Short mmCIF file of C-alpha atoms in Angstrom, two decimals:
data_model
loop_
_atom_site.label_atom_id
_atom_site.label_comp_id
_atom_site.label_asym_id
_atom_site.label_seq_id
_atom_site.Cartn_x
_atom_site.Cartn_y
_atom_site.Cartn_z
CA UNK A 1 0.00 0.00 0.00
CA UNK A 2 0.90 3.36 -1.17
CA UNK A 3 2.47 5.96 1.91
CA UNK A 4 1.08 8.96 1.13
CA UNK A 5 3.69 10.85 3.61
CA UNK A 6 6.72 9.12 1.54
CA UNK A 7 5.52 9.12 -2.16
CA UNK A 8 6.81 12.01 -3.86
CA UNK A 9 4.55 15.09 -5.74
CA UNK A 10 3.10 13.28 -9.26
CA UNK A 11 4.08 16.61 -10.95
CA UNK A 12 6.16 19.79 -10.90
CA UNK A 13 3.49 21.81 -10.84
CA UNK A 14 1.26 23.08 -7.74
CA UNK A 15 -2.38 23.68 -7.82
CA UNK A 16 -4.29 25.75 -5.08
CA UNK A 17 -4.76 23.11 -2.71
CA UNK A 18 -0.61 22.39 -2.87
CA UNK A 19 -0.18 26.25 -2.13
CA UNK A 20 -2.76 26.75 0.60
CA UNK A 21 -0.73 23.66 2.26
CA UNK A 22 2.24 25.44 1.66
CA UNK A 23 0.75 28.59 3.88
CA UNK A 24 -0.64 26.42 6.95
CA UNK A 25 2.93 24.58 7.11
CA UNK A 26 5.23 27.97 6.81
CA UNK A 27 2.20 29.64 9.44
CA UNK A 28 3.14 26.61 11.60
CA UNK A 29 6.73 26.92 11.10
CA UNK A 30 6.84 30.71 12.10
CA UNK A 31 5.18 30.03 15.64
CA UNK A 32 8.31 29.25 16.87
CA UNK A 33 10.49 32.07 15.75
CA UNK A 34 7.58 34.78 16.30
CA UNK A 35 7.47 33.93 19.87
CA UNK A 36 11.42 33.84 20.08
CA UNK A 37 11.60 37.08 18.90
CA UNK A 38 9.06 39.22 20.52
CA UNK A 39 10.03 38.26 23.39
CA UNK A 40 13.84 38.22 23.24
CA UNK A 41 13.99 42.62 23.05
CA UNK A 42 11.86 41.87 26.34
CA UNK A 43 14.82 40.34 28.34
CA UNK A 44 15.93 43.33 30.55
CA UNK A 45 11.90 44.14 30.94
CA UNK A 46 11.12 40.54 32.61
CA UNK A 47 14.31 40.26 34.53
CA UNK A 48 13.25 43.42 35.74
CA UNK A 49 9.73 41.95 36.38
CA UNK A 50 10.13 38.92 37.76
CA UNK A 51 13.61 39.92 39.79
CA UNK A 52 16.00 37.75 38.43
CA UNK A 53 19.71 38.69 36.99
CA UNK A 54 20.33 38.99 33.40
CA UNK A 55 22.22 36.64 32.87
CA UNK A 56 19.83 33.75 34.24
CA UNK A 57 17.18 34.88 32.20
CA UNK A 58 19.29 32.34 29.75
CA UNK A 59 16.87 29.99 30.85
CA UNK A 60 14.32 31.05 28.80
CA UNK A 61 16.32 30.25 25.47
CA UNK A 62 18.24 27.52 26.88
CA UNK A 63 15.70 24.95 28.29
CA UNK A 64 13.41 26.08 25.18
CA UNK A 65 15.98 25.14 23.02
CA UNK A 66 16.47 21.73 24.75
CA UNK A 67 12.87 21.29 25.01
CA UNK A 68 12.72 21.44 21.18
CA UNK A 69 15.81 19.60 20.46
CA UNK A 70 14.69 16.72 22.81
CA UNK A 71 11.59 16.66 21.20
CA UNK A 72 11.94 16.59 17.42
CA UNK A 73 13.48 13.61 16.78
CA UNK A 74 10.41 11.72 18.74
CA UNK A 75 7.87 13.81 16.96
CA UNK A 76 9.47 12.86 13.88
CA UNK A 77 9.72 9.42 14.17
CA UNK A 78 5.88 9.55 15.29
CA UNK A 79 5.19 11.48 12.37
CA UNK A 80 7.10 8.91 10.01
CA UNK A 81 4.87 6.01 11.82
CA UNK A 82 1.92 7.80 12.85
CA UNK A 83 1.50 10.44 10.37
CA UNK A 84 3.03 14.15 9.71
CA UNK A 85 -0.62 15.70 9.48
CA UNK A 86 -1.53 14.42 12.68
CA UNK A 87 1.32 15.81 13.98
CA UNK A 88 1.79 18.73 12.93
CA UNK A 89 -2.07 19.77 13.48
CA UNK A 90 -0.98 18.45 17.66
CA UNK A 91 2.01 20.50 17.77
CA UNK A 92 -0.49 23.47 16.58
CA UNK A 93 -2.64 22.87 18.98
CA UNK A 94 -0.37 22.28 21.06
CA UNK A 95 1.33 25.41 20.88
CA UNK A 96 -1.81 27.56 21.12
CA UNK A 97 -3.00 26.32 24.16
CA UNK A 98 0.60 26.83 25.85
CA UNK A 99 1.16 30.45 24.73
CA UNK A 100 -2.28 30.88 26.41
CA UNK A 101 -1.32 29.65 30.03
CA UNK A 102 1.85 31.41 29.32
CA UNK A 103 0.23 34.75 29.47
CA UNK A 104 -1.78 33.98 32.50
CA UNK A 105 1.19 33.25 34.36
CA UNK A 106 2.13 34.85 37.98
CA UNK A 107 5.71 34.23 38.46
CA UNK A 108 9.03 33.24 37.15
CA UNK A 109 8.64 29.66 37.29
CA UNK A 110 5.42 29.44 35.70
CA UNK A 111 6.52 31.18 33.06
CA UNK A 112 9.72 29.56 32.43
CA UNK A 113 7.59 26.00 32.83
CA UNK A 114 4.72 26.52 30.04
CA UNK A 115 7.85 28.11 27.53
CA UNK A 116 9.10 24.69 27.99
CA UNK A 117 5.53 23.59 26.75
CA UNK A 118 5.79 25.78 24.03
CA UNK A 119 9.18 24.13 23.03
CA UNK A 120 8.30 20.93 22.75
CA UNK A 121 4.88 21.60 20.95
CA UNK A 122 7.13 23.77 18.80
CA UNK A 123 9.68 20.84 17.88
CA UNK A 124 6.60 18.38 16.76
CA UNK A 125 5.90 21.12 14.56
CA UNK A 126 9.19 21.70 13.01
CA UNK A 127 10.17 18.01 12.82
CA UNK A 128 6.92 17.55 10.80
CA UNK A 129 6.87 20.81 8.68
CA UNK A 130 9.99 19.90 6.92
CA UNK A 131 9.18 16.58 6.28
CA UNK A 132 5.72 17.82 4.85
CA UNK A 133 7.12 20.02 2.79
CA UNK A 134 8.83 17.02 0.96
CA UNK A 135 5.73 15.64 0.43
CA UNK A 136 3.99 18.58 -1.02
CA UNK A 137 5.98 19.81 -2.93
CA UNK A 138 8.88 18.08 -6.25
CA UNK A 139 12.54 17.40 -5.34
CA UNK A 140 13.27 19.81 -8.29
CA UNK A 141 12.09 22.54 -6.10
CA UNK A 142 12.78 21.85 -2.93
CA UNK A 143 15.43 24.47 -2.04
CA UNK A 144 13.42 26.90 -3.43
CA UNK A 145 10.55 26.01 -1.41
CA UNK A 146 12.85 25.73 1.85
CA UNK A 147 13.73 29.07 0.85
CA UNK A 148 10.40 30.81 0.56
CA UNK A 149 9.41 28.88 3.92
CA UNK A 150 12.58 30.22 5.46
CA UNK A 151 12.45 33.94 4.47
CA UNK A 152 8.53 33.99 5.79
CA UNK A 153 9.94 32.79 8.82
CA UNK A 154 12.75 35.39 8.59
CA UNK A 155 10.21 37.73 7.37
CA UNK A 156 7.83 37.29 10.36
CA UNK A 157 10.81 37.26 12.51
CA UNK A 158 11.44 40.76 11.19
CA UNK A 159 8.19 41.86 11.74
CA UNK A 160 8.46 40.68 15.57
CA UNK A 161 11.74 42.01 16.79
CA UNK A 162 10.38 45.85 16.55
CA UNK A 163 6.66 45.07 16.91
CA UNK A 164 8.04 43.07 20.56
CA UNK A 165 9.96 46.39 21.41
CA UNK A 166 7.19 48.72 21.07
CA UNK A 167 4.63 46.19 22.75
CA UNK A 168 6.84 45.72 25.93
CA UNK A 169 6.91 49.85 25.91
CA UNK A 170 3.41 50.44 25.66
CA UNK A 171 1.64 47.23 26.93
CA UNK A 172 2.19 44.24 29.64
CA UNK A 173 4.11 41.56 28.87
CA UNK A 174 1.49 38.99 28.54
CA UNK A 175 0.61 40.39 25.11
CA UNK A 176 3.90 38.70 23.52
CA UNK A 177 1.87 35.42 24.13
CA UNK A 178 -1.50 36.23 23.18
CA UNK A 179 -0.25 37.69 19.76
CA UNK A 180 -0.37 33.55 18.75
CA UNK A 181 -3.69 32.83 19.53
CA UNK A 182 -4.92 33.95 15.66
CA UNK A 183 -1.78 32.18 14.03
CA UNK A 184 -2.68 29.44 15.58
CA UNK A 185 -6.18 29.04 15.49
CA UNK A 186 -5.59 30.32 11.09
CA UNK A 187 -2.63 27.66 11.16
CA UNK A 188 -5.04 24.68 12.31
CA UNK A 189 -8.06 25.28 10.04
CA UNK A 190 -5.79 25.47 7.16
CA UNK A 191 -3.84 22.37 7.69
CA UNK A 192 -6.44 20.50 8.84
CA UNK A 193 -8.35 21.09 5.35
CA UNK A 194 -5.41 21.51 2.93
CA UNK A 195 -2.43 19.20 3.99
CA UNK A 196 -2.58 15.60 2.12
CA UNK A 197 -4.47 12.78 4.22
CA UNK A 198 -2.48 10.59 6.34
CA UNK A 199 -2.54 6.81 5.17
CA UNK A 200 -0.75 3.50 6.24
CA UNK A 201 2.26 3.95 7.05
CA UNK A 202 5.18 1.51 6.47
CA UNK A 203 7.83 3.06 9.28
CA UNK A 204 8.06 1.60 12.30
CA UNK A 205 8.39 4.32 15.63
CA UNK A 206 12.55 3.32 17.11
CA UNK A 207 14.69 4.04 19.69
CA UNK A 208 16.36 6.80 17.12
CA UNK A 209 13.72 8.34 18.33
CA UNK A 210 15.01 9.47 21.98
CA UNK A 211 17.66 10.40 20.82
CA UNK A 212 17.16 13.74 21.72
CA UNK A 213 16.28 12.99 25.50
CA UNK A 214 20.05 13.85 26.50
CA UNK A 215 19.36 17.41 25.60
CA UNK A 216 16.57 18.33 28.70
CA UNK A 217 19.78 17.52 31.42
CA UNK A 218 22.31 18.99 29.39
CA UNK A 219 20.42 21.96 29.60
CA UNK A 220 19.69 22.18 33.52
CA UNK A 221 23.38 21.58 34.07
CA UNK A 222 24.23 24.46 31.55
CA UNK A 223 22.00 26.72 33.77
CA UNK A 224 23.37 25.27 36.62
CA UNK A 225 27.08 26.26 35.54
CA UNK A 226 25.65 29.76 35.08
CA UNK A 227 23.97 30.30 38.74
CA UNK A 228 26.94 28.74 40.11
CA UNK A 229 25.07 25.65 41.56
CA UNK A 230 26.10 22.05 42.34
CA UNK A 231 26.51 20.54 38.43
CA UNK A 232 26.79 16.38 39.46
CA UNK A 233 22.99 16.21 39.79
CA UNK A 234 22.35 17.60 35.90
CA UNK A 235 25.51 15.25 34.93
CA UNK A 236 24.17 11.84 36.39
CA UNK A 237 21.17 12.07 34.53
CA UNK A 238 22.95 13.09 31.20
CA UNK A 239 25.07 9.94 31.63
CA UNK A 240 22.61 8.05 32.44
CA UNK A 241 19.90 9.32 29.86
CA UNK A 242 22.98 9.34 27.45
CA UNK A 243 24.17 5.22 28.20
CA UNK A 244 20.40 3.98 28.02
CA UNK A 245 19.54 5.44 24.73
CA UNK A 246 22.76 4.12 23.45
CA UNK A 247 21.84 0.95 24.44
CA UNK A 248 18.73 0.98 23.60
CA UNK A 249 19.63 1.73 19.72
CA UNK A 250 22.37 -0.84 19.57
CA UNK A 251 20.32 -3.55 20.98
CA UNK A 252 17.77 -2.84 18.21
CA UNK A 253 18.32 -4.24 14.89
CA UNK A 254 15.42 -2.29 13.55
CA UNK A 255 16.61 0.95 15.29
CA UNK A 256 20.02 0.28 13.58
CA UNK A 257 19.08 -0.31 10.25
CA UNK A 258 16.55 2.74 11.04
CA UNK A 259 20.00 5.07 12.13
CA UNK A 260 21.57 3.77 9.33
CA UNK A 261 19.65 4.96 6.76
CA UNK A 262 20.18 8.44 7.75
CA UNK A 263 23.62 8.11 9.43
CA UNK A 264 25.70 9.57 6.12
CA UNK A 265 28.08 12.21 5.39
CA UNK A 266 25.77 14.35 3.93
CA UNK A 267 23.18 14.42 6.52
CA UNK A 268 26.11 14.52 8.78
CA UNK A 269 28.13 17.56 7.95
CA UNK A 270 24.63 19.00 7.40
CA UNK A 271 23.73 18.73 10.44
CA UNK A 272 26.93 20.21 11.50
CA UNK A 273 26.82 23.17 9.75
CA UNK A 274 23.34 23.71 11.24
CA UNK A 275 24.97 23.00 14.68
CA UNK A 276 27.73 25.66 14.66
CA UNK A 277 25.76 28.43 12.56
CA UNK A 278 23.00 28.44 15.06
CA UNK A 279 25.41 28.46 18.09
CA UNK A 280 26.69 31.68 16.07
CA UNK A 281 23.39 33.13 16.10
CA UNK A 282 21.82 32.48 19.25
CA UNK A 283 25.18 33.85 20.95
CA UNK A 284 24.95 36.74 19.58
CA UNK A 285 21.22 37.26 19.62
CA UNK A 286 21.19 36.42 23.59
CA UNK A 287 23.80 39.00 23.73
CA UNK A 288 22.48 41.61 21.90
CA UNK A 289 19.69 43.23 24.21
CA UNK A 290 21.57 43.38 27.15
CA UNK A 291 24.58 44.65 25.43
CA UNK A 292 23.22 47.05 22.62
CA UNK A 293 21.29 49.05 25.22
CA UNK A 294 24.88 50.31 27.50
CA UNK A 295 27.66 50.22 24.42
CA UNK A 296 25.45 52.19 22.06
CA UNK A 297 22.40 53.84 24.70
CA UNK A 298 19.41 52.44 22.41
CA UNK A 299 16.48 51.86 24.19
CA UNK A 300 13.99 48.69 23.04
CA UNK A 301 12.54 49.63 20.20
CA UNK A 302 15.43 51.25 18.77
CA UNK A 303 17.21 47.77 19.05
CA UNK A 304 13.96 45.79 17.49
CA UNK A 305 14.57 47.82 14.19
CA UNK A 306 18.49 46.66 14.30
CA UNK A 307 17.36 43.36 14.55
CA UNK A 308 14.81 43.80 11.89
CA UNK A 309 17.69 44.36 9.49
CA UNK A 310 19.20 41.07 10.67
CA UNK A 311 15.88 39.14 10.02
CA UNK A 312 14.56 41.56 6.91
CA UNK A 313 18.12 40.69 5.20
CA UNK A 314 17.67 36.88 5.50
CA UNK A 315 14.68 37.30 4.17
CA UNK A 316 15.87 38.84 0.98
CA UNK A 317 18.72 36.38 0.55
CA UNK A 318 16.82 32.97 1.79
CA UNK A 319 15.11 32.93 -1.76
CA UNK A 320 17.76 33.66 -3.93
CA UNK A 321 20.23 31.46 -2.38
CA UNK A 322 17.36 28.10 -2.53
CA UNK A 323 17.38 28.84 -6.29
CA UNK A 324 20.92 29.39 -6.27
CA UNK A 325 21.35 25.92 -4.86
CA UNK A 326 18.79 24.11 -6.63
CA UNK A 327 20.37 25.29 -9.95
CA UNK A 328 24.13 25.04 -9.02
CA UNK A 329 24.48 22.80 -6.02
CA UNK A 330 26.32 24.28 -2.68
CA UNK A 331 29.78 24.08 -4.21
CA UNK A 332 31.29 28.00 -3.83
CA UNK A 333 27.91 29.41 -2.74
CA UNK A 334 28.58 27.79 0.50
CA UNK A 335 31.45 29.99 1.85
CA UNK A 336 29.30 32.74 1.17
CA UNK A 337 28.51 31.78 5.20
CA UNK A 338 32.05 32.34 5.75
CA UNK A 339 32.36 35.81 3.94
CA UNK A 340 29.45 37.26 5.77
CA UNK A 341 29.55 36.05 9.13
CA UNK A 342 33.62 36.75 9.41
CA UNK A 343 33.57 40.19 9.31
CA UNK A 344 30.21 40.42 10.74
CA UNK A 345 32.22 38.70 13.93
CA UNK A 346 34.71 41.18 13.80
CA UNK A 347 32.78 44.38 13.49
CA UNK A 348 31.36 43.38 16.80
CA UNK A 349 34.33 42.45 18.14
CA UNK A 350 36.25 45.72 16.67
CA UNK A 351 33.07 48.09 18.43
CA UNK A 352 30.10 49.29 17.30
CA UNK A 353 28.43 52.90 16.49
CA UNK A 354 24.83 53.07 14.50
CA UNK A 355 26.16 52.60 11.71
CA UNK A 356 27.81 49.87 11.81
CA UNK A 357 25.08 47.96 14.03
CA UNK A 358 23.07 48.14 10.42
CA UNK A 359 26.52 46.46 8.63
CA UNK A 360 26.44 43.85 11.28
CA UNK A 361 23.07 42.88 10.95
CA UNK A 362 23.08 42.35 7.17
CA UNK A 363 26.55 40.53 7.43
CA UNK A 364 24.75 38.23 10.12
CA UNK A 365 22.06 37.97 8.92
CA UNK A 366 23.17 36.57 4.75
CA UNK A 367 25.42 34.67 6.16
CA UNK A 368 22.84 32.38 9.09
CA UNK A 369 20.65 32.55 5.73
CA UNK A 370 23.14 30.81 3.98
CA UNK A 371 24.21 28.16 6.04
CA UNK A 372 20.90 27.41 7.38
CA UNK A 373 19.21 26.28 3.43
CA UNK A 374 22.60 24.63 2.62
CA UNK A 375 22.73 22.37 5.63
CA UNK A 376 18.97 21.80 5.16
CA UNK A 377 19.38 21.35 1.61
CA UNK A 378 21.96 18.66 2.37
CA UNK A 379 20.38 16.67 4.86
CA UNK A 380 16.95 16.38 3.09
CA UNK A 381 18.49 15.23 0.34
CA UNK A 382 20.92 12.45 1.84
CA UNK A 383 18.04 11.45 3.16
CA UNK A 384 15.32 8.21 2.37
CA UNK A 385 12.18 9.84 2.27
CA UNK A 386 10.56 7.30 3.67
CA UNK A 387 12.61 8.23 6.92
CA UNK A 388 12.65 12.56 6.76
CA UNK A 389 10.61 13.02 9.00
CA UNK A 390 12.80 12.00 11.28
CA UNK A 391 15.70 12.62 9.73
CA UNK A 392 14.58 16.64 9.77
CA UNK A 393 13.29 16.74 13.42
CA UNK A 394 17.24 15.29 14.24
CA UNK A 395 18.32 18.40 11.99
CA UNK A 396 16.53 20.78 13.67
CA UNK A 397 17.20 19.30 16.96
CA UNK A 398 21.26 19.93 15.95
CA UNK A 399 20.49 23.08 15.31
CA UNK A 400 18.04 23.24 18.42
CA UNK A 401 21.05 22.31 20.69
CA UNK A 402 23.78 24.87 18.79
CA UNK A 403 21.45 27.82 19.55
CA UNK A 404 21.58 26.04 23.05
CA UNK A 405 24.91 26.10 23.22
CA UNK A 406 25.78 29.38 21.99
CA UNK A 407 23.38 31.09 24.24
CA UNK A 408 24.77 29.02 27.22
CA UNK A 409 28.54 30.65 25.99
CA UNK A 410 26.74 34.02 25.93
CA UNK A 411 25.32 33.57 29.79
CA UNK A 412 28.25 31.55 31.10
CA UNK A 413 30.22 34.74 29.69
CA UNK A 414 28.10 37.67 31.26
CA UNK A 415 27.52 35.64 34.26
CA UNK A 416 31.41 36.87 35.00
CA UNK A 417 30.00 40.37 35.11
CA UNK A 418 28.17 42.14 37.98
CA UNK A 419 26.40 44.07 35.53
CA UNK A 420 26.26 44.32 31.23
CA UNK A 421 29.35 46.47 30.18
CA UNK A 422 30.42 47.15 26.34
CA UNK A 423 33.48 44.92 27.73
CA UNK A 424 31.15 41.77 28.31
CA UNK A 425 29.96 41.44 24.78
CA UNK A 426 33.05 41.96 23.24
CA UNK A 427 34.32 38.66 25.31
CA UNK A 428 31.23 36.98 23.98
CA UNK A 429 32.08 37.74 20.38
CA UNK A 430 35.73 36.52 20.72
CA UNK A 431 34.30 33.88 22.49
CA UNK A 432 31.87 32.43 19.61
CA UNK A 433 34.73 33.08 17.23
CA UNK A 434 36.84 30.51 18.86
CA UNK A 435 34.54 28.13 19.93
CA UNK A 436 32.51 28.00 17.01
CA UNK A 437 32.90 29.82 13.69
CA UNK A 438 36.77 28.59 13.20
CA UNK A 439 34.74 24.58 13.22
CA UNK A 440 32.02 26.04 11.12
CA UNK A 441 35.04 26.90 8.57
CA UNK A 442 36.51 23.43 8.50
CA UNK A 443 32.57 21.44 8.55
CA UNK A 444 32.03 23.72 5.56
CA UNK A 445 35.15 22.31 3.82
CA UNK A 446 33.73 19.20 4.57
CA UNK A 447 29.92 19.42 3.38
CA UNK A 448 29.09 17.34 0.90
CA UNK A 449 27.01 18.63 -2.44
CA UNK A 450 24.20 15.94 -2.31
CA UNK A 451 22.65 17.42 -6.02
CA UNK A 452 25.54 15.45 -7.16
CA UNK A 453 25.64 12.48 -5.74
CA UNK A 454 22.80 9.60 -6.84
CA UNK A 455 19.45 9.82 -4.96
CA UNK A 456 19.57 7.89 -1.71
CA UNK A 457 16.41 6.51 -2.27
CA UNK A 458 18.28 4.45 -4.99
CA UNK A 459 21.06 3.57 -2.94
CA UNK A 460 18.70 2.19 -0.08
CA UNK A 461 16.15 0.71 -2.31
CA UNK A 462 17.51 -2.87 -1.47
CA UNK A 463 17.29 -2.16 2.29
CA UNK A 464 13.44 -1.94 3.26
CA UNK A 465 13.03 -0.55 6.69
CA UNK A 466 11.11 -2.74 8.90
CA UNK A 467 7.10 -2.16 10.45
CA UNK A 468 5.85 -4.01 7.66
CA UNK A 469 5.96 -7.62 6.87
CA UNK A 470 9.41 -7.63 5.49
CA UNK A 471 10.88 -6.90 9.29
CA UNK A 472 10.01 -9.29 12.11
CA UNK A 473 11.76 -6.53 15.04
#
């Protein structure tokens, strides 16, 4: 029987229906970076709020991040076994209902708990979107696709950054949340009555799929570092979360043939370049409210329309660059990454004035562009599509746990610091150079052009992956 989530599009060309599907996944997609945004410029308003430091406000990126790396590679293995529709339409709801009890909370730790919600609602929607998008829509145009879908999450992101700013001037805080009631309630009519039907499916649900669970105490003992609290605790139950989902992929022969099918260079060194481009950008986006507001005297809003420039940029490039790709392969349009974000790094580094704030942001902002379609680009297509589902939600959970651990260099960094100072960021920058953009230069190197190379559904055509009668478990 015919798997509707892993047959390819029929035809090159998209009718209405195709489109409209196209809008409820990318509406979906954006929930997560709208709600990053807005409320990122309102950092130094909460900790002010809820009376908490700066620099442990890094919990609200950092166990959100883990959160949604943890839980995209489950969601996508349910979605690869289950269905994507079904998924993504729970992760919608999901996510609604969340940012709801998120505005009606009283404290701190209520706050902090249903943003953790929100994450892992929010990774059951990304794992799923990209592997929809595979379905809807012809390999031929797939990085042009990912790019529209990424520069309307760019776009919206754009949008938010100011729009969060002025809000968190003018109005309380709660109306960050409430802002994704209507997306989400628009979101879930559309995909419920536009995304293909879920059939039988043929993929079995694995251990692969926890292979995320390390994340959620990786994260608690990052935070831990940065309050200066006992870190054993955290590190037990990493070990421990870490040996027994080791073991319980190797003792699976279904869960390795499952891992093996999407354990390749290409998906690899995608998921690589995902890893240390995020780190990039979360470091410097944790950074950047904090900082902005003492080493240039900007006040909220002011800094939401920097950041616009950051988001408004990748969404000019994100298009141009899928086509780009599609037509030429990653090849030299890959270092692009490299010529934007190095002396993007080193304008911050060097000091900023107005001026070149606006530099940095378009420098940042082509070059996170760039690496994020060509690392997607090169893990969707190294990868079965029988099995992208999950394959995608263990992509974005890579990239999930570089914005994790940039931000955690960011906090660990400012924690040194009674207070923000103009000195603090530049020791972040330096910091993310170091640690991350030099083995972003050398993964790069190493990133294979998948348009190249023959389709891996060819190469694994002779290895059917088990849940149907040809695998006993």
């Amino acid at each position: 029987m015919t798997d509707s989530s892993t047959s390819p599009p029929l035809s090159d060309s998209l009718g209405l229906k195709a489109y409209l599907a196209l809008i409820a996944i990318a509406i979906g997609y954006i929930l997560n970076p709208i709600n990053g945004t807005l409320v990122m410029t309102a950092y130094p308003h909460l900790a002010q709020v809820f009376e908490v430091p700066y620099a442990h406000m890094s919990a609200m990126v950092m166990f959100f991040m883990a959160a949604t790396a943890a839980a995209q590679p489950l969601a996508g293995g349910l979605g690869d076994s289950l269905g994507r529709k079904n998924l993504f339409l729970l992760g919608i709801a999901g996510f609604t209902a969340a940012s709801t009890m998120a505005a009606l909370a009283e404290n701190f730790t209520s706050l902090l708990s249903w943003r953790i919600a929100q994450a892992v609602f929010s990774g059951v929607i990304l794992a799923n979107a990209l592997g929809l998008v595979g379905q809807v829509v012809p390999a031929s145009k797939r990085g042009r696709y990912l790019g529209m879908l990424n520069a309307t999450m760019v776009a919206s992101s754009a949008l938010s950054f100011p729009l969060g700013g002025l809000l968190v001037q003018h109005f309380e805080w709660p109306i960050l949340f409430w802002l994704n009631l209507p997306l989400g309630l628009t979101g879930f009519i559309l995909a419920w009555l536009c995304l293909p039907k879920d059939l039988s499916q043929t993929v079995s649900l694995t251990a692969v799929s926890l292979m995320g669970l390390p994340f959620l105490p990786l994260a608690f003992g990052l935070q831990a570092f940065v309050k200066g609290e006992a870190l054993w605790p955290s590190g037990v139950v990493f070990v421990l979360t870490l040996v027994l989902v080791v073991i319980s992929v190797w003792r699976s022969h279904q869960s390795r043939r499952q891992f093996s099918r999407i354990n390749n260079w290409g998906f690899n060194s995608g998921c690589a370049v995902a890893y240390f481009s995020a780190a990039i950008q979360f470091g410097i986006m944790f950074t950047l409210p904090a900082w902005s507001l003492v080493a240039l005297n900007i006040n909220s809003a002011t800094l939401g329309l920097y950041l616009a420039g950051f988001s408004l940029t990748m969404f000019l490039v994100s298009p141009v660059i899928g086509k780009l790709l599609d037509q030429h392969g990653s090849g030299k349009i890959k270092w692009l990454v490299v010529a934007s974000l190095c002396p993007g790094l080193l304008l911050l580094i060097l000091g900023l004035n107005t001026v070149s704030f606006a530099l940095v942001a378009v420098l940042i902002g082509s070059g996170i562009a760039v690496a994020l379609l060509t690392s997607q680009r090169a893990a969707m297509l190294a990868t079965p599509s029988d099995s992208q589902a999950l394959a995608m939600g263990m992509f974005s959970s890579w990239r999930s746990v570089g914005g994790l651990s940039g931000n955690a260099l960011a906090a660990i960094v400012l924690a040194r610091y009674p207070q923000v100072v103009p000195q603090a960021g530049v020791d972040v920058f330096v910091w993310l150079l170091m640690a991350f953009f030099i083995p972003l230069v050398i993964t790069l190197y190493c990133l294979q052009d998948a348009s190249s190379e023959k389709p891996v559904e060819e190469v694994l055509a002779s290895q059917p992956l088990g849940g149907g009668k040809s695998e006993s478990g």
